Amino acid sequence: GAVVSQHPSRVICKSGTSVKIECRSLDFQATTMFWYRQFPKQSLMLMATSNEGSKATYEQGVEKDKFLINHASLTLSTLTVTSAHPEDSSFYICSARDKFLSGGSNTEAFFGQGTRLTVV
Amino acid sequence: AQSVTQLGSHVSVSEGALVLLRCNYSSSVPPYLFWYVQYPNQGLQLLLKYTSAATLVKGINGFEAEFKKSETSFHLTKPSAHMSDAAEYFCAVSGGSQGNLIFGKGTKLSVKP
């Protein structure tokens, strides 16, 4: 199946600093990538939808100035957590759908390995 | 609006026993349904998907699921549990406003030796 690479897998940063997480589709083009946040023992909550060449669409309650998303190419989307605080500590997961298959909602999304962010 | 309910946040079975993880959906249109597995500190891996073809769907690692429209269910089963099946399982339905999948809360499967 298609591969989505997410990097880094783990990161520890100091409060007030920024952290960038990369999500790459390795063998397909992804017009749309999704960023999720997963709290312990909970499901995945969609944070934002990243569209290549345009602004990201954020879900209600997600601060767009805090979680900056850039989707500069068909294979790369980045999430930057700015001025991180301990409450931003979480597991962040990206997913992508194949550009040539995404016309139908029956195609699955491929997921990255996730990034465990710890803000100290 | 589409939604998914997974009954049971934690299921424990003995090795070799039947695995049954329950998922019910709500959808205003014919749904596309998915089961994903997540191992600790990892992303999600697709087990199987229902896309309106056969109602009994076979997936990887011996898992299968049956779509039952009358019951609005898509339960995941495996005849004989293996220790390596211990993980978190998510049921999902397509149809989010951004083309995203909508996930259930997940069921943690434990397998006892």
PDB file of C-alpha atoms in Angstrom:
ATOM      1  CA  GLY A   1       0.000   0.000   0.000  1.00  0.00           C
ATOM      2  CA  ALA A   2       0.881   3.642  -0.175  1.00  0.00           C
ATOM      3  CA  VAL A   3       3.349   5.017   2.336  1.00  0.00           C
ATOM      4  CA  VAL A   4       3.103   8.179   4.369  1.00  0.00           C
ATOM      5  CA  SER A   5       6.210   9.168   6.293  1.00  0.00           C
ATOM      6  CA  GLN A   6       5.898  11.405   9.325  1.00  0.00           C
ATOM      7  CA  HIS A   7       8.881  12.934  11.048  1.00  0.00           C
ATOM      8  CA  PRO A   8       9.943  13.172  13.797  1.00  0.00           C
ATOM      9  CA  SER A   9       8.390  10.271  15.648  1.00  0.00           C
ATOM     10  CA  ARG A  10       9.180  11.804  19.012  1.00  0.00           C
ATOM     11  CA  VAL A  11      10.125  15.307  20.047  1.00  0.00           C
ATOM     12  CA  ILE A  12      10.638  17.008  23.360  1.00  0.00           C
ATOM     13  CA  CYS A  13      10.748  20.771  23.389  1.00  0.00           C
ATOM     14  CA  LYS A  14      10.825  23.573  25.892  1.00  0.00           C
ATOM     15  CA  SER A  15       7.769  25.638  26.605  1.00  0.00           C
ATOM     16  CA  GLY A  16       7.620  28.673  24.330  1.00  0.00           C
ATOM     17  CA  THR A  17       9.528  27.156  21.436  1.00  0.00           C
ATOM     18  CA  SER A  18       8.138  25.992  18.101  1.00  0.00           C
ATOM     19  CA  VAL A  19       8.138  22.509  16.659  1.00  0.00           C
ATOM     20  CA  LYS A  20       7.700  21.467  13.047  1.00  0.00           C
ATOM     21  CA  ILE A  21       6.272  18.101  12.055  1.00  0.00           C
ATOM     22  CA  GLU A  22       6.593  16.855   8.486  1.00  0.00           C
ATOM     23  CA  CYS A  23       4.258  14.560   6.614  1.00  0.00           C
ATOM     24  CA  ARG A  24       5.335  13.143   3.268  1.00  0.00           C
ATOM     25  CA  SER A  25       3.560  10.892   0.820  1.00  0.00           C
ATOM     26  CA  LEU A  26       6.359   8.731  -0.551  1.00  0.00           C
ATOM     27  CA  ASP A  27       4.856   6.996  -3.554  1.00  0.00           C
ATOM     28  CA  PHE A  28       1.775   8.961  -4.433  1.00  0.00           C
ATOM     29  CA  GLN A  29       0.576  12.519  -4.789  1.00  0.00           C
ATOM     30  CA  ALA A  30      -1.716  13.870  -2.126  1.00  0.00           C
ATOM     31  CA  THR A  31      -3.837  16.893  -2.902  1.00  0.00           C
ATOM     32  CA  THR A  32      -5.256  16.729   0.577  1.00  0.00           C
ATOM     33  CA  MET A  33      -3.643  15.822   3.848  1.00  0.00           C
ATOM     34  CA  PHE A  34      -5.317  15.659   7.224  1.00  0.00           C
ATOM     35  CA  TRP A  35      -3.848  16.463  10.618  1.00  0.00           C
ATOM     36  CA  TYR A  36      -5.241  14.722  13.670  1.00  0.00           C
ATOM     37  CA  ARG A  37      -4.570  14.986  17.349  1.00  0.00           C
ATOM     38  CA  GLN A  38      -5.002  12.015  19.620  1.00  0.00           C
ATOM     39  CA  PHE A  39      -5.353  12.341  23.367  1.00  0.00           C
ATOM     40  CA  PRO A  40      -4.527   9.389  25.608  1.00  0.00           C
ATOM     41  CA  LYS A  41      -7.070   6.615  25.340  1.00  0.00           C
ATOM     42  CA  GLN A  42      -9.179   8.668  22.962  1.00  0.00           C
ATOM     43  CA  SER A  43      -9.951   8.737  19.301  1.00  0.00           C
ATOM     44  CA  LEU A  44      -8.461  10.860  16.587  1.00  0.00           C
ATOM     45  CA  MET A  45      -9.746  14.401  16.424  1.00  0.00           C
ATOM     46  CA  LEU A  46      -9.410  16.176  13.113  1.00  0.00           C
ATOM     47  CA  MET A  47      -7.511  19.431  13.570  1.00  0.00           C
ATOM     48  CA  ALA A  48      -7.251  20.694  10.042  1.00  0.00           C
ATOM     49  CA  THR A  49      -7.293  19.759   6.405  1.00  0.00           C
ATOM     50  CA  SER A  50      -4.271  20.721   4.381  1.00  0.00           C
ATOM     51  CA  ASN A  51      -4.821  21.484   0.713  1.00  0.00           C
ATOM     52  CA  GLU A  52      -1.922  21.799  -1.698  1.00  0.00           C
ATOM     53  CA  GLY A  53      -1.487  25.340  -2.878  1.00  0.00           C
ATOM     54  CA  SER A  54      -4.176  26.869  -0.694  1.00  0.00           C
ATOM     55  CA  LYS A  55      -4.907  27.717   2.900  1.00  0.00           C
ATOM     56  CA  ALA A  56      -5.667  24.973   5.331  1.00  0.00           C
ATOM     57  CA  THR A  57      -9.154  24.487   6.688  1.00  0.00           C
ATOM     58  CA  TYR A  58      -9.238  24.348  10.461  1.00  0.00           C
ATOM     59  CA  GLU A  59     -11.819  22.625  12.589  1.00  0.00           C
ATOM     60  CA  GLN A  60     -13.775  24.612  15.107  1.00  0.00           C
ATOM     61  CA  GLY A  61     -11.796  25.323  18.223  1.00  0.00           C
ATOM     62  CA  VAL A  62      -8.380  24.826  16.635  1.00  0.00           C
ATOM     63  CA  GLU A  63      -6.207  27.950  16.701  1.00  0.00           C
ATOM     64  CA  LYS A  64      -4.832  28.495  13.221  1.00  0.00           C
ATOM     65  CA  ASP A  65      -2.169  30.894  14.479  1.00  0.00           C
ATOM     66  CA  LYS A  66      -0.899  28.302  16.887  1.00  0.00           C
ATOM     67  CA  PHE A  67      -0.992  25.315  14.568  1.00  0.00           C
ATOM     68  CA  LEU A  68       0.476  26.519  11.306  1.00  0.00           C
ATOM     69  CA  ILE A  69      -0.031  24.256   8.332  1.00  0.00           C
ATOM     70  CA  ASN A  70       1.799  24.482   5.051  1.00  0.00           C
ATOM     71  CA  HIS A  71       1.172  22.224   2.070  1.00  0.00           C
ATOM     72  CA  ALA A  72       3.692  23.471  -0.435  1.00  0.00           C
ATOM     73  CA  SER A  73       3.806  20.445  -2.699  1.00  0.00           C
ATOM     74  CA  LEU A  74       1.781  17.391  -3.587  1.00  0.00           C
ATOM     75  CA  THR A  75       3.948  15.238  -1.367  1.00  0.00           C
ATOM     76  CA  LEU A  76       4.656  17.379   1.687  1.00  0.00           C
ATOM     77  CA  SER A  77       2.604  19.007   4.398  1.00  0.00           C
ATOM     78  CA  THR A  78       3.997  20.470   7.595  1.00  0.00           C
ATOM     79  CA  LEU A  79       2.428  21.279  10.934  1.00  0.00           C
ATOM     80  CA  THR A  80       4.205  23.797  13.121  1.00  0.00           C
ATOM     81  CA  VAL A  81       3.193  24.093  16.733  1.00  0.00           C
ATOM     82  CA  THR A  82       4.135  27.639  17.667  1.00  0.00           C
ATOM     83  CA  SER A  83       4.917  28.815  21.189  1.00  0.00           C
ATOM     84  CA  ALA A  84       4.291  25.354  22.511  1.00  0.00           C
ATOM     85  CA  HIS A  85       2.911  24.833  25.995  1.00  0.00           C
ATOM     86  CA  PRO A  86       2.619  21.688  28.097  1.00  0.00           C
ATOM     87  CA  GLU A  87      -1.057  21.371  27.177  1.00  0.00           C
ATOM     88  CA  ASP A  88       0.012  20.942  23.547  1.00  0.00           C
ATOM     89  CA  SER A  89       1.687  17.692  24.488  1.00  0.00           C
ATOM     90  CA  SER A  90      -0.068  15.009  22.510  1.00  0.00           C
ATOM     91  CA  PHE A  91       0.178  12.492  19.699  1.00  0.00           C
ATOM     92  CA  TYR A  92      -0.183  14.092  16.283  1.00  0.00           C
ATOM     93  CA  ILE A  93      -0.964  12.003  13.217  1.00  0.00           C
ATOM     94  CA  CYS A  94      -1.186  12.977   9.575  1.00  0.00           C
ATOM     95  CA  SER A  95      -2.956  11.149   6.808  1.00  0.00           C
ATOM     96  CA  ALA A  96      -3.192  11.551   3.072  1.00  0.00           C
ATOM     97  CA  ARG A  97      -5.361  10.401   0.237  1.00  0.00           C
ATOM     98  CA  ASP A  98      -4.103   9.602  -3.225  1.00  0.00           C
ATOM     99  CA  LYS A  99      -4.772  12.476  -5.626  1.00  0.00           C
ATOM    100  CA  PHE A 100      -5.846  10.170  -8.399  1.00  0.00           C
ATOM    101  CA  LEU A 101      -8.178   8.159  -6.214  1.00  0.00           C
ATOM    102  CA  SER A 102      -9.568  10.796  -3.907  1.00  0.00           C
ATOM    103  CA  GLY A 103     -12.506  11.571  -6.148  1.00  0.00           C
ATOM    104  CA  GLY A 104     -14.330   8.777  -4.415  1.00  0.00           C
ATOM    105  CA  SER A 105     -14.849   8.626  -0.690  1.00  0.00           C
ATOM    106  CA  ASN A 106     -14.385   4.882  -0.738  1.00  0.00           C
ATOM    107  CA  THR A 107     -10.640   5.228  -0.858  1.00  0.00           C
ATOM    108  CA  GLU A 108      -8.859   4.832   2.398  1.00  0.00           C
ATOM    109  CA  ALA A 109      -6.553   7.391   3.891  1.00  0.00           C
ATOM    110  CA  PHE A 110      -2.966   6.398   4.556  1.00  0.00           C
ATOM    111  CA  PHE A 111      -1.503   7.365   7.868  1.00  0.00           C
ATOM    112  CA  GLY A 112       1.879   8.485   9.046  1.00  0.00           C
ATOM    113  CA  GLN A 113       3.536   6.902  12.039  1.00  0.00           C
ATOM    114  CA  GLY A 114       2.557   9.738  14.323  1.00  0.00           C
ATOM    115  CA  THR A 115       4.589  12.208  16.366  1.00  0.00           C
ATOM    116  CA  ARG A 116       4.680  12.154  20.142  1.00  0.00           C
ATOM    117  CA  LEU A 117       5.167  15.756  21.244  1.00  0.00           C
ATOM    118  CA  THR A 118       6.155  16.471  24.818  1.00  0.00           C
ATOM    119  CA  VAL A 119       6.448  20.077  25.939  1.00  0.00           C
ATOM    120  CA  VAL A 120       8.377  20.598  29.149  1.00  0.00           C
TER     121      VAL A 120
ATOM    122  CA  ALA B   1     -24.224  13.587   9.677  1.00  0.00           C
ATOM    123  CA  GLN B   2     -22.097  10.498   9.729  1.00  0.00           C
ATOM    124  CA  SER B   3     -20.968   8.963  12.992  1.00  0.00           C
ATOM    125  CA  VAL B   4     -19.554   5.777  14.381  1.00  0.00           C
ATOM    126  CA  THR B   5     -20.091   4.117  17.743  1.00  0.00           C
ATOM    127  CA  GLN B   6     -17.782   1.435  19.026  1.00  0.00           C
ATOM    128  CA  LEU B   7     -19.281  -0.575  21.843  1.00  0.00           C
ATOM    129  CA  GLY B   8     -16.768  -1.457  24.492  1.00  0.00           C
ATOM    130  CA  SER B   9     -13.639   0.563  25.034  1.00  0.00           C
ATOM    131  CA  HIS B  10     -11.759  -2.537  26.135  1.00  0.00           C
ATOM    132  CA  VAL B  11     -12.150  -6.148  25.073  1.00  0.00           C
ATOM    133  CA  SER B  12     -10.106  -8.983  26.526  1.00  0.00           C
ATOM    134  CA  VAL B  13      -9.920 -12.459  25.009  1.00  0.00           C
ATOM    135  CA  SER B  14      -7.780 -15.517  25.471  1.00  0.00           C
ATOM    136  CA  GLU B  15      -5.320 -16.564  22.819  1.00  0.00           C
ATOM    137  CA  GLY B  16      -7.134 -18.740  20.301  1.00  0.00           C
ATOM    138  CA  ALA B  17     -10.552 -17.379  21.177  1.00  0.00           C
ATOM    139  CA  LEU B  18     -12.915 -15.527  18.889  1.00  0.00           C
ATOM    140  CA  VAL B  19     -12.414 -11.800  18.565  1.00  0.00           C
ATOM    141  CA  LEU B  20     -15.507  -9.634  18.134  1.00  0.00           C
ATOM    142  CA  LEU B  21     -15.234  -5.860  18.076  1.00  0.00           C
ATOM    143  CA  ARG B  22     -18.463  -3.988  17.590  1.00  0.00           C
ATOM    144  CA  CYS B  23     -19.111  -0.978  15.410  1.00  0.00           C
ATOM    145  CA  ASN B  24     -22.388   0.710  14.579  1.00  0.00           C
ATOM    146  CA  TYR B  25     -22.680   3.577  12.195  1.00  0.00           C
ATOM    147  CA  SER B  26     -25.045   6.376  11.386  1.00  0.00           C
ATOM    148  CA  SER B  27     -25.064   7.748   7.880  1.00  0.00           C
ATOM    149  CA  SER B  28     -27.487   9.698   5.726  1.00  0.00           C
ATOM    150  CA  VAL B  29     -25.994   8.184   2.593  1.00  0.00           C
ATOM    151  CA  PRO B  30     -24.706   4.710   1.758  1.00  0.00           C
ATOM    152  CA  PRO B  31     -21.593   4.530   3.890  1.00  0.00           C
ATOM    153  CA  TYR B  32     -18.052   3.519   3.205  1.00  0.00           C
ATOM    154  CA  LEU B  33     -16.672   1.884   6.328  1.00  0.00           C
ATOM    155  CA  PHE B  34     -13.170   1.125   7.487  1.00  0.00           C
ATOM    156  CA  TRP B  35     -11.379  -0.680  10.278  1.00  0.00           C
ATOM    157  CA  TYR B  36      -7.921   0.458  11.301  1.00  0.00           C
ATOM    158  CA  VAL B  37      -5.469  -0.957  13.839  1.00  0.00           C
ATOM    159  CA  GLN B  38      -3.054   1.108  15.892  1.00  0.00           C
ATOM    160  CA  TYR B  39      -0.096  -0.254  17.823  1.00  0.00           C
ATOM    161  CA  PRO B  40       1.376   1.848  20.660  1.00  0.00           C
ATOM    162  CA  ASN B  41       2.949   5.087  19.504  1.00  0.00           C
ATOM    163  CA  GLN B  42       2.322   4.301  15.874  1.00  0.00           C
ATOM    164  CA  GLY B  43       0.015   5.481  13.140  1.00  0.00           C
ATOM    165  CA  LEU B  44      -3.011   3.640  11.818  1.00  0.00           C
ATOM    166  CA  GLN B  45      -2.915   0.662   9.508  1.00  0.00           C
ATOM    167  CA  LEU B  46      -5.886  -0.285   7.377  1.00  0.00           C
ATOM    168  CA  LEU B  47      -7.325  -3.700   8.173  1.00  0.00           C
ATOM    169  CA  LEU B  48     -10.204  -3.708   5.732  1.00  0.00           C
ATOM    170  CA  LYS B  49     -12.839  -1.544   4.111  1.00  0.00           C
ATOM    171  CA  TYR B  50     -16.413  -1.829   2.895  1.00  0.00           C
ATOM    172  CA  THR B  51     -17.201  -0.019  -0.338  1.00  0.00           C
ATOM    173  CA  SER B  52     -20.640  -1.361  -1.258  1.00  0.00           C
ATOM    174  CA  ALA B  53     -19.389  -4.456  -3.030  1.00  0.00           C
ATOM    175  CA  ALA B  54     -19.497  -7.674  -1.001  1.00  0.00           C
ATOM    176  CA  THR B  55     -21.054  -7.322   2.453  1.00  0.00           C
ATOM    177  CA  LEU B  56     -18.523  -9.711   3.958  1.00  0.00           C
ATOM    178  CA  VAL B  57     -15.136  -8.117   3.740  1.00  0.00           C
ATOM    179  CA  LYS B  58     -11.893  -9.947   4.356  1.00  0.00           C
ATOM    180  CA  GLY B  59      -8.882  -8.032   5.525  1.00  0.00           C
ATOM    181  CA  ILE B  60      -5.332  -8.565   6.589  1.00  0.00           C
ATOM    182  CA  ASN B  61      -4.140 -10.712   9.498  1.00  0.00           C
ATOM    183  CA  GLY B  62      -7.195 -12.966   9.347  1.00  0.00           C
ATOM    184  CA  PHE B  63      -9.728 -10.267  10.195  1.00  0.00           C
ATOM    185  CA  GLU B  64     -13.052  -9.862   8.498  1.00  0.00           C
ATOM    186  CA  ALA B  65     -16.133  -7.712   8.917  1.00  0.00           C
ATOM    187  CA  GLU B  66     -19.706  -7.981   7.790  1.00  0.00           C
ATOM    188  CA  PHE B  67     -21.775  -5.016   6.711  1.00  0.00           C
ATOM    189  CA  LYS B  68     -25.353  -5.341   7.910  1.00  0.00           C
ATOM    190  CA  LYS B  69     -27.520  -2.510   6.713  1.00  0.00           C
ATOM    191  CA  SER B  70     -30.553  -3.597   8.721  1.00  0.00           C
ATOM    192  CA  GLU B  71     -28.510  -3.393  11.899  1.00  0.00           C
ATOM    193  CA  THR B  72     -26.336  -0.461  10.797  1.00  0.00           C
ATOM    194  CA  SER B  73     -23.386  -2.510  11.944  1.00  0.00           C
ATOM    195  CA  PHE B  74     -19.914  -3.358  10.731  1.00  0.00           C
ATOM    196  CA  HIS B  75     -18.485  -5.629  13.402  1.00  0.00           C
ATOM    197  CA  LEU B  76     -14.919  -6.876  13.155  1.00  0.00           C
ATOM    198  CA  THR B  77     -14.163 -10.527  13.812  1.00  0.00           C
ATOM    199  CA  LYS B  78     -11.294 -12.954  13.844  1.00  0.00           C
ATOM    200  CA  PRO B  79     -11.816 -16.664  14.539  1.00  0.00           C
ATOM    201  CA  SER B  80      -8.711 -17.164  16.643  1.00  0.00           C
ATOM    202  CA  ALA B  81      -6.904 -14.413  18.514  1.00  0.00           C
ATOM    203  CA  HIS B  82      -3.143 -14.181  18.484  1.00  0.00           C
ATOM    204  CA  MET B  83      -0.982 -12.373  20.984  1.00  0.00           C
ATOM    205  CA  SER B  84       0.152 -10.039  18.232  1.00  0.00           C
ATOM    206  CA  ASP B  85      -3.445  -8.843  17.759  1.00  0.00           C
ATOM    207  CA  ALA B  86      -3.275  -6.851  20.987  1.00  0.00           C
ATOM    208  CA  ALA B  87      -3.715  -3.250  19.872  1.00  0.00           C
ATOM    209  CA  GLU B  88      -6.233  -0.430  19.555  1.00  0.00           C
ATOM    210  CA  TYR B  89      -8.855  -0.816  16.843  1.00  0.00           C
ATOM    211  CA  PHE B  90     -10.765   2.022  15.230  1.00  0.00           C
ATOM    212  CA  CYS B  91     -13.867   1.882  13.120  1.00  0.00           C
ATOM    213  CA  ALA B  92     -14.343   4.788  10.721  1.00  0.00           C
ATOM    214  CA  VAL B  93     -16.877   6.043   8.224  1.00  0.00           C
ATOM    215  CA  SER B  94     -16.281   8.301   5.269  1.00  0.00           C
ATOM    216  CA  GLY B  95     -18.133  11.528   4.778  1.00  0.00           C
ATOM    217  CA  GLY B  96     -16.489  14.157   6.904  1.00  0.00           C
ATOM    218  CA  SER B  97     -17.021  17.704   5.738  1.00  0.00           C
ATOM    219  CA  GLN B  98     -13.452  17.887   4.444  1.00  0.00           C
ATOM    220  CA  GLY B  99     -13.427  14.445   2.895  1.00  0.00           C
ATOM    221  CA  ASN B 100     -11.941  13.108   6.093  1.00  0.00           C
ATOM    222  CA  LEU B 101     -12.808   9.912   7.880  1.00  0.00           C
ATOM    223  CA  ILE B 102     -14.848  10.035  11.070  1.00  0.00           C
ATOM    224  CA  PHE B 103     -13.530   7.726  13.742  1.00  0.00           C
ATOM    225  CA  GLY B 104     -15.074   5.876  16.614  1.00  0.00           C
ATOM    226  CA  LYS B 105     -13.506   6.141  20.044  1.00  0.00           C
ATOM    227  CA  GLY B 106     -11.569   2.956  19.603  1.00  0.00           C
ATOM    228  CA  THR B 107     -11.518  -0.435  21.289  1.00  0.00           C
ATOM    229  CA  LYS B 108      -8.445  -1.721  22.998  1.00  0.00           C
ATOM    230  CA  LEU B 109      -8.002  -5.434  22.473  1.00  0.00           C
ATOM    231  CA  SER B 110      -6.037  -7.421  25.022  1.00  0.00           C
ATOM    232  CA  VAL B 111      -5.071 -11.026  24.396  1.00  0.00           C
ATOM    233  CA  LYS B 112      -4.329 -13.269  27.344  1.00  0.00           C
ATOM    234  CA  PRO B 113      -2.000 -16.249  27.009  1.00  0.00           C
TER     235      PRO B 113
END
